[in-house]
Amino acid sequence: MQQLKEKLDRAFKLTHDLVIHLDETSLNLDLPNLPSNRIAGQLWCIVGARESYTKAIEMSSWKGFSCNLSTPRVKQSVLTALEATHKQMRKIDFTTLTDAQIEFAFNLLEHEIQHHGQLIRFVYGNGLTFPDS
């Protein structure tokens, strides 16, 4: 369980590092000529999943998807939301999780990593650069 928490922590940090690295105008970019939402939309979904899966872990049941990030095109708002959700995840005692809670935690990790793959395509597709991490 400690490894799962460490993997989540690392994935969350990598997302944060990318947002720190990007300038705010980059949040409006999408992938030209492809059906996709903007980088801001990817980040909105990441924050919403973090909020929703963390709540599911805490409540031991799925309560639905919701996202409190109302300004995903504002870099500081995104960073604040990423930091708040990371802090909330760190409060969870992974040593006491039930099987259902563990499943929610793995789902959260999978979701975050899937968005990493999408964000990598956005960075390459828009000629952006990556942070050192």
PDB file of C-alpha atoms in Angstrom:
ATOM      1  CA  MET A   1       0.000   0.000   0.000  1.00  0.00           C
ATOM      2  CA  GLN A   2       2.919   2.337   0.640  1.00  0.00           C
ATOM      3  CA  GLN A   3       4.074   1.791  -2.950  1.00  0.00           C
ATOM      4  CA  LEU A   4       0.624   2.706  -4.249  1.00  0.00           C
ATOM      5  CA  LYS A   5       0.652   5.916  -2.236  1.00  0.00           C
ATOM      6  CA  GLU A   6       4.189   6.699  -3.462  1.00  0.00           C
ATOM      7  CA  LYS A   7       3.144   6.109  -7.092  1.00  0.00           C
ATOM      8  CA  LEU A   8       0.178   8.444  -6.663  1.00  0.00           C
ATOM      9  CA  ASP A   9       2.409  11.015  -5.015  1.00  0.00           C
ATOM     10  CA  ARG A  10       4.897  10.838  -7.888  1.00  0.00           C
ATOM     11  CA  ALA A  11       2.192  11.000 -10.568  1.00  0.00           C
ATOM     12  CA  PHE A  12       0.610  14.012  -8.867  1.00  0.00           C
ATOM     13  CA  LYS A  13       4.005  15.715  -8.637  1.00  0.00           C
ATOM     14  CA  LEU A  14       4.701  15.136 -12.343  1.00  0.00           C
ATOM     15  CA  THR A  15       1.362  16.724 -13.263  1.00  0.00           C
ATOM     16  CA  HIS A  16       2.132  19.696 -11.027  1.00  0.00           C
ATOM     17  CA  ASP A  17       5.612  20.065 -12.523  1.00  0.00           C
ATOM     18  CA  LEU A  18       4.182  20.178 -16.047  1.00  0.00           C
ATOM     19  CA  VAL A  19       1.653  22.865 -15.158  1.00  0.00           C
ATOM     20  CA  ILE A  20       4.354  24.921 -13.420  1.00  0.00           C
ATOM     21  CA  HIS A  21       6.477  24.576 -16.568  1.00  0.00           C
ATOM     22  CA  LEU A  22       3.761  25.599 -19.052  1.00  0.00           C
ATOM     23  CA  ASP A  23       2.833  29.222 -19.535  1.00  0.00           C
ATOM     24  CA  GLU A  24      -0.792  30.160 -19.068  1.00  0.00           C
ATOM     25  CA  THR A  25      -1.449  30.611 -22.793  1.00  0.00           C
ATOM     26  CA  SER A  26      -0.512  26.955 -23.320  1.00  0.00           C
ATOM     27  CA  LEU A  27      -3.550  25.900 -21.303  1.00  0.00           C
ATOM     28  CA  ASN A  28      -5.740  26.999 -24.236  1.00  0.00           C
ATOM     29  CA  LEU A  29      -3.942  24.791 -26.761  1.00  0.00           C
ATOM     30  CA  ASP A  30      -5.488  21.718 -28.283  1.00  0.00           C
ATOM     31  CA  LEU A  31      -4.317  19.277 -30.932  1.00  0.00           C
ATOM     32  CA  PRO A  32      -4.934  20.870 -34.329  1.00  0.00           C
ATOM     33  CA  ASN A  33      -7.083  18.874 -36.759  1.00  0.00           C
ATOM     34  CA  LEU A  34      -7.886  16.212 -34.165  1.00  0.00           C
ATOM     35  CA  PRO A  35     -10.946  15.776 -31.973  1.00  0.00           C
ATOM     36  CA  SER A  36      -9.618  16.802 -28.596  1.00  0.00           C
ATOM     37  CA  ASN A  37     -10.302  19.165 -25.792  1.00  0.00           C
ATOM     38  CA  ARG A  38      -7.779  21.761 -24.706  1.00  0.00           C
ATOM     39  CA  ILE A  39      -4.962  21.252 -22.213  1.00  0.00           C
ATOM     40  CA  ALA A  40      -7.185  23.112 -19.750  1.00  0.00           C
ATOM     41  CA  GLY A  41      -9.874  20.465 -20.298  1.00  0.00           C
ATOM     42  CA  GLN A  42      -7.374  17.712 -19.550  1.00  0.00           C
ATOM     43  CA  LEU A  43      -6.413  19.465 -16.319  1.00  0.00           C
ATOM     44  CA  TRP A  44     -10.057  19.998 -15.345  1.00  0.00           C
ATOM     45  CA  CYS A  45     -10.639  16.255 -15.734  1.00  0.00           C
ATOM     46  CA  ILE A  46      -7.530  15.426 -13.676  1.00  0.00           C
ATOM     47  CA  VAL A  47      -8.660  17.679 -10.826  1.00  0.00           C
ATOM     48  CA  GLY A  48     -12.201  16.292 -10.979  1.00  0.00           C
ATOM     49  CA  ALA A  49     -10.968  12.709 -10.877  1.00  0.00           C
ATOM     50  CA  ARG A  50      -8.711  13.483  -7.943  1.00  0.00           C
ATOM     51  CA  GLU A  51     -11.590  15.086  -6.055  1.00  0.00           C
ATOM     52  CA  SER A  52     -14.029  12.304  -6.957  1.00  0.00           C
ATOM     53  CA  TYR A  53     -11.776   9.306  -6.361  1.00  0.00           C
ATOM     54  CA  THR A  54     -10.392  10.744  -3.123  1.00  0.00           C
ATOM     55  CA  LYS A  55     -13.961  11.186  -1.909  1.00  0.00           C
ATOM     56  CA  ALA A  56     -14.721   7.604  -2.973  1.00  0.00           C
ATOM     57  CA  ILE A  57     -11.702   6.357  -1.034  1.00  0.00           C
ATOM     58  CA  GLU A  58     -12.716   8.345   2.047  1.00  0.00           C
ATOM     59  CA  MET A  59     -16.397   7.295   1.837  1.00  0.00           C
ATOM     60  CA  SER A  60     -15.717   3.706   0.669  1.00  0.00           C
ATOM     61  CA  SER A  61     -18.138   4.173  -2.226  1.00  0.00           C
ATOM     62  CA  TRP A  62     -18.418   6.058  -5.489  1.00  0.00           C
ATOM     63  CA  LYS A  63     -20.315   9.332  -5.109  1.00  0.00           C
ATOM     64  CA  GLY A  64     -20.094  10.398  -8.747  1.00  0.00           C
ATOM     65  CA  PHE A  65     -17.754  12.650 -10.676  1.00  0.00           C
ATOM     66  CA  SER A  66     -17.555  16.337  -9.816  1.00  0.00           C
ATOM     67  CA  CYS A  67     -14.979  19.065 -10.235  1.00  0.00           C
ATOM     68  CA  ASN A  68     -14.663  22.302  -8.312  1.00  0.00           C
ATOM     69  CA  LEU A  69     -12.149  23.820 -10.758  1.00  0.00           C
ATOM     70  CA  SER A  70     -14.217  26.510 -12.460  1.00  0.00           C
ATOM     71  CA  THR A  71     -11.299  28.298 -14.171  1.00  0.00           C
ATOM     72  CA  PRO A  72      -9.125  25.607 -15.796  1.00  0.00           C
ATOM     73  CA  ARG A  73      -7.566  28.150 -18.162  1.00  0.00           C
ATOM     74  CA  VAL A  74      -6.099  30.128 -15.246  1.00  0.00           C
ATOM     75  CA  LYS A  75      -2.756  28.611 -14.326  1.00  0.00           C
ATOM     76  CA  GLN A  76      -2.808  29.677 -10.675  1.00  0.00           C
ATOM     77  CA  SER A  77      -6.297  28.225 -10.225  1.00  0.00           C
ATOM     78  CA  VAL A  78      -5.138  24.930 -11.691  1.00  0.00           C
ATOM     79  CA  LEU A  79      -2.049  24.871  -9.482  1.00  0.00           C
ATOM     80  CA  THR A  80      -4.123  25.638  -6.388  1.00  0.00           C
ATOM     81  CA  ALA A  81      -6.533  22.815  -7.225  1.00  0.00           C
ATOM     82  CA  LEU A  82      -3.710  20.363  -7.967  1.00  0.00           C
ATOM     83  CA  GLU A  83      -2.006  21.219  -4.676  1.00  0.00           C
ATOM     84  CA  ALA A  84      -5.252  20.923  -2.695  1.00  0.00           C
ATOM     85  CA  THR A  85      -6.082  17.523  -4.178  1.00  0.00           C
ATOM     86  CA  HIS A  86      -2.518  16.310  -3.627  1.00  0.00           C
ATOM     87  CA  LYS A  87      -2.708  17.408   0.009  1.00  0.00           C
ATOM     88  CA  GLN A  88      -6.040  15.598   0.434  1.00  0.00           C
ATOM     89  CA  MET A  89      -4.627  12.376  -1.035  1.00  0.00           C
ATOM     90  CA  ARG A  90      -1.624  12.534   1.306  1.00  0.00           C
ATOM     91  CA  LYS A  91      -3.967  12.593   4.330  1.00  0.00           C
ATOM     92  CA  ILE A  92      -5.300   9.130   3.494  1.00  0.00           C
ATOM     93  CA  ASP A  93      -3.925   6.305   5.615  1.00  0.00           C
ATOM     94  CA  PHE A  94      -3.217   3.697   2.961  1.00  0.00           C
ATOM     95  CA  THR A  95      -2.434   1.025   5.574  1.00  0.00           C
ATOM     96  CA  THR A  96      -6.097   0.741   6.571  1.00  0.00           C
ATOM     97  CA  LEU A  97      -7.800   0.678   3.156  1.00  0.00           C
ATOM     98  CA  THR A  98     -10.374  -1.962   2.267  1.00  0.00           C
ATOM     99  CA  ASP A  99     -10.272  -3.779  -1.053  1.00  0.00           C
ATOM    100  CA  ALA A 100     -12.886  -1.383  -2.465  1.00  0.00           C
ATOM    101  CA  GLN A 101     -10.870   1.635  -1.354  1.00  0.00           C
ATOM    102  CA  ILE A 102      -7.708   0.159  -2.864  1.00  0.00           C
ATOM    103  CA  GLU A 103      -9.570  -0.273  -6.154  1.00  0.00           C
ATOM    104  CA  PHE A 104     -10.545   3.408  -6.106  1.00  0.00           C
ATOM    105  CA  ALA A 105      -6.919   4.348  -5.420  1.00  0.00           C
ATOM    106  CA  PHE A 106      -5.712   2.258  -8.366  1.00  0.00           C
ATOM    107  CA  ASN A 107      -8.414   3.791 -10.560  1.00  0.00           C
ATOM    108  CA  LEU A 108      -7.174   7.233  -9.572  1.00  0.00           C
ATOM    109  CA  LEU A 109      -3.596   6.313 -10.415  1.00  0.00           C
ATOM    110  CA  GLU A 110      -4.645   4.861 -13.779  1.00  0.00           C
ATOM    111  CA  HIS A 111      -6.661   7.977 -14.587  1.00  0.00           C
ATOM    112  CA  GLU A 112      -3.780  10.312 -13.758  1.00  0.00           C
ATOM    113  CA  ILE A 113      -1.336   8.261 -15.842  1.00  0.00           C
ATOM    114  CA  GLN A 114      -3.722   8.092 -18.800  1.00  0.00           C
ATOM    115  CA  HIS A 115      -3.862  11.880 -18.775  1.00  0.00           C
ATOM    116  CA  HIS A 116      -0.067  11.980 -18.679  1.00  0.00           C
ATOM    117  CA  GLY A 117      -0.105  10.137 -21.990  1.00  0.00           C
ATOM    118  CA  GLN A 118      -2.581  12.606 -23.434  1.00  0.00           C
ATOM    119  CA  LEU A 119      -0.621  15.587 -22.132  1.00  0.00           C
ATOM    120  CA  ILE A 120       2.576  14.206 -23.662  1.00  0.00           C
ATOM    121  CA  ARG A 121       0.813  14.237 -27.057  1.00  0.00           C
ATOM    122  CA  PHE A 122      -0.361  17.815 -26.433  1.00  0.00           C
ATOM    123  CA  VAL A 123       3.171  18.931 -25.589  1.00  0.00           C
ATOM    124  CA  TYR A 124       4.696  17.298 -28.661  1.00  0.00           C
ATOM    125  CA  GLY A 125       1.817  18.291 -30.934  1.00  0.00           C
ATOM    126  CA  ASN A 126       2.126  21.939 -29.957  1.00  0.00           C
ATOM    127  CA  GLY A 127       5.911  22.140 -29.994  1.00  0.00           C
ATOM    128  CA  LEU A 128       6.116  22.754 -26.251  1.00  0.00           C
ATOM    129  CA  THR A 129       8.808  21.502 -23.882  1.00  0.00           C
ATOM    130  CA  PHE A 130       8.796  19.353 -20.755  1.00  0.00           C
ATOM    131  CA  PRO A 131      10.056  20.109 -17.245  1.00  0.00           C
ATOM    132  CA  ASP A 132      13.193  18.288 -16.139  1.00  0.00           C
ATOM    133  CA  SER A 133      11.163  15.898 -13.973  1.00  0.00           C
TER     134      SER A 133
END
